[in-house]
């Protein structure tokens, strides 16, 4: 098999307007990939794309607009991707939110769970059935070391709202999805891995109290350092056969023991299909 190289490959990254996503897009463009940036806001997206082109010198950078809190937007996004790109080589589900306030999406779903977990679940399933078909394609989910088991009786985090817990539960769900999808795609040549990028000073904590934001600014890494991990997972030739793993930094690690529970994974998959009204082929 030819040695994996990201040059010329189509790499799509969500949440590419800022932080780790923006730096990941720049890094991949710098390595010669054709980068597709998915952003929520047209103006911010265009500014981000200009930055990536300027920093990398690579003009093969596309911008697609979608609000991942809206399932209708995710369906439209998947349709657009199918129309433009015959195949995707790398999908990086990076977009996420963390909020001290509980809000609902237009679909009536708690926003953290919707954006951080259901959006990658739906988008990935819509694309796996069509454009992510090449052998050696890579699906990469950006999760967090801050993950804790979901409560099936409270997926909407209605009981005693806590923004950090809602975030941690959404990341737990995304890890479980990563392992389950890796199992379902075993033998297809498509790998699915997830990663914790480290503690990085970004806009993720923008709605949290000032002391917390100040702490992140002084003690956390810079986005370019956080981006090293998704870039590593997207580009490393030695990871071609590696799937269903959790990476902390650029090293494999163990996630919470409950993330390896296959019964929990099957239950979560079923609930997620119901919540996204999506029936995957697998
Ligand atoms: N920073 C850390 O310490 C840390 C630690 C562990 C894991 N992570 C993970 O790293 C990833 C990147 O986060 P970050 O730290 O770089 O934060 P960030 O700068 O806030 O980036 C988050 C990205 O997600 C996008 N996004 C949010 N809601 C969206 C929606 N409804 N539709 C489309 N895009 C949406 C944001 O777009 P807008 O610009 O439009 O808001 C932004 O581009 C996340 O998955 C996060 O959970 C971060």
mmCIF file with all atom_site columns, C-alpha atoms in Angstrom, residues 61-188:
data_model
loop_
_atom_site.group_PDB
_atom_site.id
_atom_site.type_symbol
_atom_site.label_atom_id
_atom_site.label_alt_id
_atom_site.label_comp_id
_atom_site.label_asym_id
_atom_site.label_entity_id
_atom_site.label_seq_id
_atom_site.pdbx_PDB_ins_code
_atom_site.Cartn_x
_atom_site.Cartn_y
_atom_site.Cartn_z
_atom_site.occupancy
_atom_site.B_iso_or_equiv
_atom_site.pdbx_formal_charge
_atom_site.auth_seq_id
_atom_site.auth_comp_id
_atom_site.auth_asym_id
_atom_site.auth_atom_id
_atom_site.pdbx_PDB_model_num
ATOM 1   C CA . UNK A 1 61  ? -9.110  26.197 0.843  1.00 0.00 ? 61  UNK A CA 1
ATOM 2   C CA . UNK A 1 62  ? -12.908 26.067 0.652  1.00 0.00 ? 62  UNK A CA 1
ATOM 3   C CA . UNK A 1 63  ? -15.466 27.477 3.051  1.00 0.00 ? 63  UNK A CA 1
ATOM 4   C CA . UNK A 1 64  ? -18.866 25.962 3.795  1.00 0.00 ? 64  UNK A CA 1
ATOM 5   C CA . UNK A 1 65  ? -21.349 27.589 6.140  1.00 0.00 ? 65  UNK A CA 1
ATOM 6   C CA . UNK A 1 66  ? -23.524 25.605 8.554  1.00 0.00 ? 66  UNK A CA 1
ATOM 7   C CA . UNK A 1 67  ? -24.942 26.057 12.022 1.00 0.00 ? 67  UNK A CA 1
ATOM 8   C CA . UNK A 1 68  ? -24.301 22.643 13.538 1.00 0.00 ? 68  UNK A CA 1
ATOM 9   C CA . UNK A 1 69  ? -26.933 23.292 16.192 1.00 0.00 ? 69  UNK A CA 1
ATOM 10  C CA . UNK A 1 70  ? -29.537 22.869 13.421 1.00 0.00 ? 70  UNK A CA 1
ATOM 11  C CA . UNK A 1 71  ? -30.077 19.405 12.033 1.00 0.00 ? 71  UNK A CA 1
ATOM 12  C CA . UNK A 1 72  ? -31.563 20.869 8.847  1.00 0.00 ? 72  UNK A CA 1
ATOM 13  C CA . UNK A 1 73  ? -28.258 22.706 8.296  1.00 0.00 ? 73  UNK A CA 1
ATOM 14  C CA . UNK A 1 74  ? -26.320 19.480 8.818  1.00 0.00 ? 74  UNK A CA 1
ATOM 15  C CA . UNK A 1 75  ? -28.406 17.722 6.179  1.00 0.00 ? 75  UNK A CA 1
ATOM 16  C CA . UNK A 1 76  ? -27.864 20.639 3.768  1.00 0.00 ? 76  UNK A CA 1
ATOM 17  C CA . UNK A 1 77  ? -24.147 20.620 4.538  1.00 0.00 ? 77  UNK A CA 1
ATOM 18  C CA . UNK A 1 78  ? -23.898 16.885 3.817  1.00 0.00 ? 78  UNK A CA 1
ATOM 19  C CA . UNK A 1 79  ? -25.749 17.359 0.521  1.00 0.00 ? 79  UNK A CA 1
ATOM 20  C CA . UNK A 1 80  ? -23.416 20.191 -0.491 1.00 0.00 ? 80  UNK A CA 1
ATOM 21  C CA . UNK A 1 81  ? -20.357 18.137 0.412  1.00 0.00 ? 81  UNK A CA 1
ATOM 22  C CA . UNK A 1 82  ? -21.637 15.218 -1.680 1.00 0.00 ? 82  UNK A CA 1
ATOM 23  C CA . UNK A 1 83  ? -22.224 17.532 -4.649 1.00 0.00 ? 83  UNK A CA 1
ATOM 24  C CA . UNK A 1 84  ? -18.790 19.165 -4.525 1.00 0.00 ? 84  UNK A CA 1
ATOM 25  C CA . UNK A 1 85  ? -16.419 16.426 -3.396 1.00 0.00 ? 85  UNK A CA 1
ATOM 26  C CA . UNK A 1 86  ? -16.445 12.939 -4.870 1.00 0.00 ? 86  UNK A CA 1
ATOM 27  C CA . UNK A 1 87  ? -14.695 11.774 -1.743 1.00 0.00 ? 87  UNK A CA 1
ATOM 28  C CA . UNK A 1 88  ? -13.495 12.995 1.634  1.00 0.00 ? 88  UNK A CA 1
ATOM 29  C CA . UNK A 1 89  ? -10.214 11.677 2.984  1.00 0.00 ? 89  UNK A CA 1
ATOM 30  C CA . UNK A 1 90  ? -10.239 13.256 6.436  1.00 0.00 ? 90  UNK A CA 1
ATOM 31  C CA . UNK A 1 91  ? -13.207 14.440 8.491  1.00 0.00 ? 91  UNK A CA 1
ATOM 32  C CA . UNK A 1 92  ? -12.361 16.283 11.709 1.00 0.00 ? 92  UNK A CA 1
ATOM 33  C CA . UNK A 1 93  ? -15.346 16.890 13.979 1.00 0.00 ? 93  UNK A CA 1
ATOM 34  C CA . UNK A 1 94  ? -13.925 19.759 16.004 1.00 0.00 ? 94  UNK A CA 1
ATOM 35  C CA . UNK A 1 95  ? -16.752 22.261 16.607 1.00 0.00 ? 95  UNK A CA 1
ATOM 36  C CA . UNK A 1 96  ? -18.014 22.491 20.163 1.00 0.00 ? 96  UNK A CA 1
ATOM 37  C CA . UNK A 1 97  ? -19.546 24.781 22.735 1.00 0.00 ? 97  UNK A CA 1
ATOM 38  C CA . UNK A 1 98  ? -19.437 25.110 26.507 1.00 0.00 ? 98  UNK A CA 1
ATOM 39  C CA . UNK A 1 99  ? -21.860 27.374 28.262 1.00 0.00 ? 99  UNK A CA 1
ATOM 40  C CA . UNK A 1 100 ? -22.788 28.299 31.825 1.00 0.00 ? 100 UNK A CA 1
ATOM 41  C CA . UNK A 1 101 ? -26.405 28.687 30.645 1.00 0.00 ? 101 UNK A CA 1
ATOM 42  C CA . UNK A 1 102 ? -28.744 25.934 29.462 1.00 0.00 ? 102 UNK A CA 1
ATOM 43  C CA . UNK A 1 103 ? -30.286 26.656 26.071 1.00 0.00 ? 103 UNK A CA 1
ATOM 44  C CA . UNK A 1 104 ? -32.246 24.646 23.524 1.00 0.00 ? 104 UNK A CA 1
ATOM 45  C CA . UNK A 1 105 ? -31.605 24.440 19.789 1.00 0.00 ? 105 UNK A CA 1
ATOM 46  C CA . UNK A 1 106 ? -34.258 25.054 17.145 1.00 0.00 ? 106 UNK A CA 1
ATOM 47  C CA . UNK A 1 107 ? -34.753 21.258 17.205 1.00 0.00 ? 107 UNK A CA 1
ATOM 48  C CA . UNK A 1 108 ? -35.581 21.450 20.929 1.00 0.00 ? 108 UNK A CA 1
ATOM 49  C CA . UNK A 1 109 ? -32.390 19.706 22.061 1.00 0.00 ? 109 UNK A CA 1
ATOM 50  C CA . UNK A 1 110 ? -30.018 20.971 24.762 1.00 0.00 ? 110 UNK A CA 1
ATOM 51  C CA . UNK A 1 111 ? -27.366 22.898 22.829 1.00 0.00 ? 111 UNK A CA 1
ATOM 52  C CA . UNK A 1 112 ? -24.175 21.355 24.262 1.00 0.00 ? 112 UNK A CA 1
ATOM 53  C CA . UNK A 1 113 ? -25.396 17.825 23.583 1.00 0.00 ? 113 UNK A CA 1
ATOM 54  C CA . UNK A 1 114 ? -26.663 18.856 20.140 1.00 0.00 ? 114 UNK A CA 1
ATOM 55  C CA . UNK A 1 115 ? -23.521 20.624 18.891 1.00 0.00 ? 115 UNK A CA 1
ATOM 56  C CA . UNK A 1 116 ? -20.808 18.588 20.598 1.00 0.00 ? 116 UNK A CA 1
ATOM 57  C CA . UNK A 1 117 ? -22.276 15.140 20.106 1.00 0.00 ? 117 UNK A CA 1
ATOM 58  C CA . UNK A 1 118 ? -25.395 14.828 17.940 1.00 0.00 ? 118 UNK A CA 1
ATOM 59  C CA . UNK A 1 119 ? -23.954 17.041 15.179 1.00 0.00 ? 119 UNK A CA 1
ATOM 60  C CA . UNK A 1 120 ? -20.857 14.853 14.640 1.00 0.00 ? 120 UNK A CA 1
ATOM 61  C CA . UNK A 1 121 ? -23.033 11.739 14.973 1.00 0.00 ? 121 UNK A CA 1
ATOM 62  C CA . UNK A 1 122 ? -25.392 12.955 12.241 1.00 0.00 ? 122 UNK A CA 1
ATOM 63  C CA . UNK A 1 123 ? -22.838 14.534 9.915  1.00 0.00 ? 123 UNK A CA 1
ATOM 64  C CA . UNK A 1 124 ? -20.514 11.542 10.076 1.00 0.00 ? 124 UNK A CA 1
ATOM 65  C CA . UNK A 1 125 ? -23.302 9.057  9.428  1.00 0.00 ? 125 UNK A CA 1
ATOM 66  C CA . UNK A 1 126 ? -24.575 11.080 6.493  1.00 0.00 ? 126 UNK A CA 1
ATOM 67  C CA . UNK A 1 127 ? -21.086 11.204 4.984  1.00 0.00 ? 127 UNK A CA 1
ATOM 68  C CA . UNK A 1 128 ? -19.980 7.658  5.764  1.00 0.00 ? 128 UNK A CA 1
ATOM 69  C CA . UNK A 1 129 ? -22.875 6.417  3.686  1.00 0.00 ? 129 UNK A CA 1
ATOM 70  C CA . UNK A 1 130 ? -21.574 8.339  0.680  1.00 0.00 ? 130 UNK A CA 1
ATOM 71  C CA . UNK A 1 131 ? -18.333 10.275 0.415  1.00 0.00 ? 131 UNK A CA 1
ATOM 72  C CA . UNK A 1 132 ? -16.143 8.783  3.130  1.00 0.00 ? 132 UNK A CA 1
ATOM 73  C CA . UNK A 1 133 ? -15.541 5.610  1.235  1.00 0.00 ? 133 UNK A CA 1
ATOM 74  C CA . UNK A 1 134 ? -11.912 5.661  0.227  1.00 0.00 ? 134 UNK A CA 1
ATOM 75  C CA . UNK A 1 135 ? -9.772  3.033  1.862  1.00 0.00 ? 135 UNK A CA 1
ATOM 76  C CA . UNK A 1 136 ? -7.597  4.766  4.436  1.00 0.00 ? 136 UNK A CA 1
ATOM 77  C CA . UNK A 1 137 ? -9.995  7.662  5.062  1.00 0.00 ? 137 UNK A CA 1
ATOM 78  C CA . UNK A 1 138 ? -9.789  9.058  8.580  1.00 0.00 ? 138 UNK A CA 1
ATOM 79  C CA . UNK A 1 139 ? -12.522 10.262 10.904 1.00 0.00 ? 139 UNK A CA 1
ATOM 80  C CA . UNK A 1 140 ? -11.193 12.255 13.832 1.00 0.00 ? 140 UNK A CA 1
ATOM 81  C CA . UNK A 1 141 ? -13.318 13.444 16.725 1.00 0.00 ? 141 UNK A CA 1
ATOM 82  C CA . UNK A 1 142 ? -12.020 16.161 19.017 1.00 0.00 ? 142 UNK A CA 1
ATOM 83  C CA . UNK A 1 143 ? -13.095 15.198 22.538 1.00 0.00 ? 143 UNK A CA 1
ATOM 84  C CA . UNK A 1 144 ? -11.754 16.070 25.963 1.00 0.00 ? 144 UNK A CA 1
ATOM 85  C CA . UNK A 1 145 ? -10.115 14.526 28.965 1.00 0.00 ? 145 UNK A CA 1
ATOM 86  C CA . UNK A 1 146 ? -12.981 16.209 30.812 1.00 0.00 ? 146 UNK A CA 1
ATOM 87  C CA . UNK A 1 147 ? -15.528 13.507 30.004 1.00 0.00 ? 147 UNK A CA 1
ATOM 88  C CA . UNK A 1 148 ? -17.998 11.774 32.269 1.00 0.00 ? 148 UNK A CA 1
ATOM 89  C CA . UNK A 1 149 ? -20.785 9.227  31.724 1.00 0.00 ? 149 UNK A CA 1
ATOM 90  C CA . UNK A 1 150 ? -24.047 10.349 30.170 1.00 0.00 ? 150 UNK A CA 1
ATOM 91  C CA . UNK A 1 151 ? -27.252 9.954  32.142 1.00 0.00 ? 151 UNK A CA 1
ATOM 92  C CA . UNK A 1 152 ? -29.771 8.259  29.842 1.00 0.00 ? 152 UNK A CA 1
ATOM 93  C CA . UNK A 1 153 ? -32.556 9.599  32.043 1.00 0.00 ? 153 UNK A CA 1
ATOM 94  C CA . UNK A 1 154 ? -31.320 13.138 31.590 1.00 0.00 ? 154 UNK A CA 1
ATOM 95  C CA . UNK A 1 155 ? -29.680 13.469 28.159 1.00 0.00 ? 155 UNK A CA 1
ATOM 96  C CA . UNK A 1 156 ? -31.011 17.020 27.975 1.00 0.00 ? 156 UNK A CA 1
ATOM 97  C CA . UNK A 1 157 ? -29.221 17.917 31.222 1.00 0.00 ? 157 UNK A CA 1
ATOM 98  C CA . UNK A 1 158 ? -32.427 19.278 32.701 1.00 0.00 ? 158 UNK A CA 1
ATOM 99  C CA . UNK A 1 159 ? -31.806 18.162 36.264 1.00 0.00 ? 159 UNK A CA 1
ATOM 100 C CA . UNK A 1 160 ? -29.624 20.651 38.127 1.00 0.00 ? 160 UNK A CA 1
ATOM 101 C CA . UNK A 1 161 ? -27.911 22.341 35.164 1.00 0.00 ? 161 UNK A CA 1
ATOM 102 C CA . UNK A 1 162 ? -24.143 22.464 35.243 1.00 0.00 ? 162 UNK A CA 1
ATOM 103 C CA . UNK A 1 163 ? -22.453 23.675 32.026 1.00 0.00 ? 163 UNK A CA 1
ATOM 104 C CA . UNK A 1 164 ? -19.158 21.880 32.597 1.00 0.00 ? 164 UNK A CA 1
ATOM 105 C CA . UNK A 1 165 ? -20.947 18.613 33.353 1.00 0.00 ? 165 UNK A CA 1
ATOM 106 C CA . UNK A 1 166 ? -23.075 18.958 30.229 1.00 0.00 ? 166 UNK A CA 1
ATOM 107 C CA . UNK A 1 167 ? -19.865 19.535 28.237 1.00 0.00 ? 167 UNK A CA 1
ATOM 108 C CA . UNK A 1 168 ? -18.175 16.513 29.874 1.00 0.00 ? 168 UNK A CA 1
ATOM 109 C CA . UNK A 1 169 ? -21.167 14.296 29.115 1.00 0.00 ? 169 UNK A CA 1
ATOM 110 C CA . UNK A 1 170 ? -21.268 15.412 25.486 1.00 0.00 ? 170 UNK A CA 1
ATOM 111 C CA . UNK A 1 171 ? -17.582 14.525 25.110 1.00 0.00 ? 171 UNK A CA 1
ATOM 112 C CA . UNK A 1 172 ? -18.157 11.135 26.754 1.00 0.00 ? 172 UNK A CA 1
ATOM 113 C CA . UNK A 1 173 ? -20.882 10.453 24.180 1.00 0.00 ? 173 UNK A CA 1
ATOM 114 C CA . UNK A 1 174 ? -18.546 11.442 21.350 1.00 0.00 ? 174 UNK A CA 1
ATOM 115 C CA . UNK A 1 175 ? -15.840 9.075  22.613 1.00 0.00 ? 175 UNK A CA 1
ATOM 116 C CA . UNK A 1 176 ? -18.353 6.216  22.851 1.00 0.00 ? 176 UNK A CA 1
ATOM 117 C CA . UNK A 1 177 ? -19.525 7.024  19.292 1.00 0.00 ? 177 UNK A CA 1
ATOM 118 C CA . UNK A 1 178 ? -15.917 7.013  18.060 1.00 0.00 ? 178 UNK A CA 1
ATOM 119 C CA . UNK A 1 179 ? -15.290 3.511  19.434 1.00 0.00 ? 179 UNK A CA 1
ATOM 120 C CA . UNK A 1 180 ? -18.634 2.177  18.205 1.00 0.00 ? 180 UNK A CA 1
ATOM 121 C CA . UNK A 1 181 ? -18.203 3.586  14.699 1.00 0.00 ? 181 UNK A CA 1
ATOM 122 C CA . UNK A 1 182 ? -14.660 2.200  14.569 1.00 0.00 ? 182 UNK A CA 1
ATOM 123 C CA . UNK A 1 183 ? -16.097 -1.270 15.322 1.00 0.00 ? 183 UNK A CA 1
ATOM 124 C CA . UNK A 1 184 ? -18.846 -0.881 12.727 1.00 0.00 ? 184 UNK A CA 1
ATOM 125 C CA . UNK A 1 185 ? -16.324 0.226  10.085 1.00 0.00 ? 185 UNK A CA 1
ATOM 126 C CA . UNK A 1 186 ? -13.719 -2.407 10.950 1.00 0.00 ? 186 UNK A CA 1
ATOM 127 C CA . UNK A 1 187 ? -12.228 -3.873 7.764  1.00 0.00 ? 187 UNK A CA 1
ATOM 128 C CA . UNK A 1 188 ? -13.419 -0.947 5.608  1.00 0.00 ? 188 UNK A CA 1
#
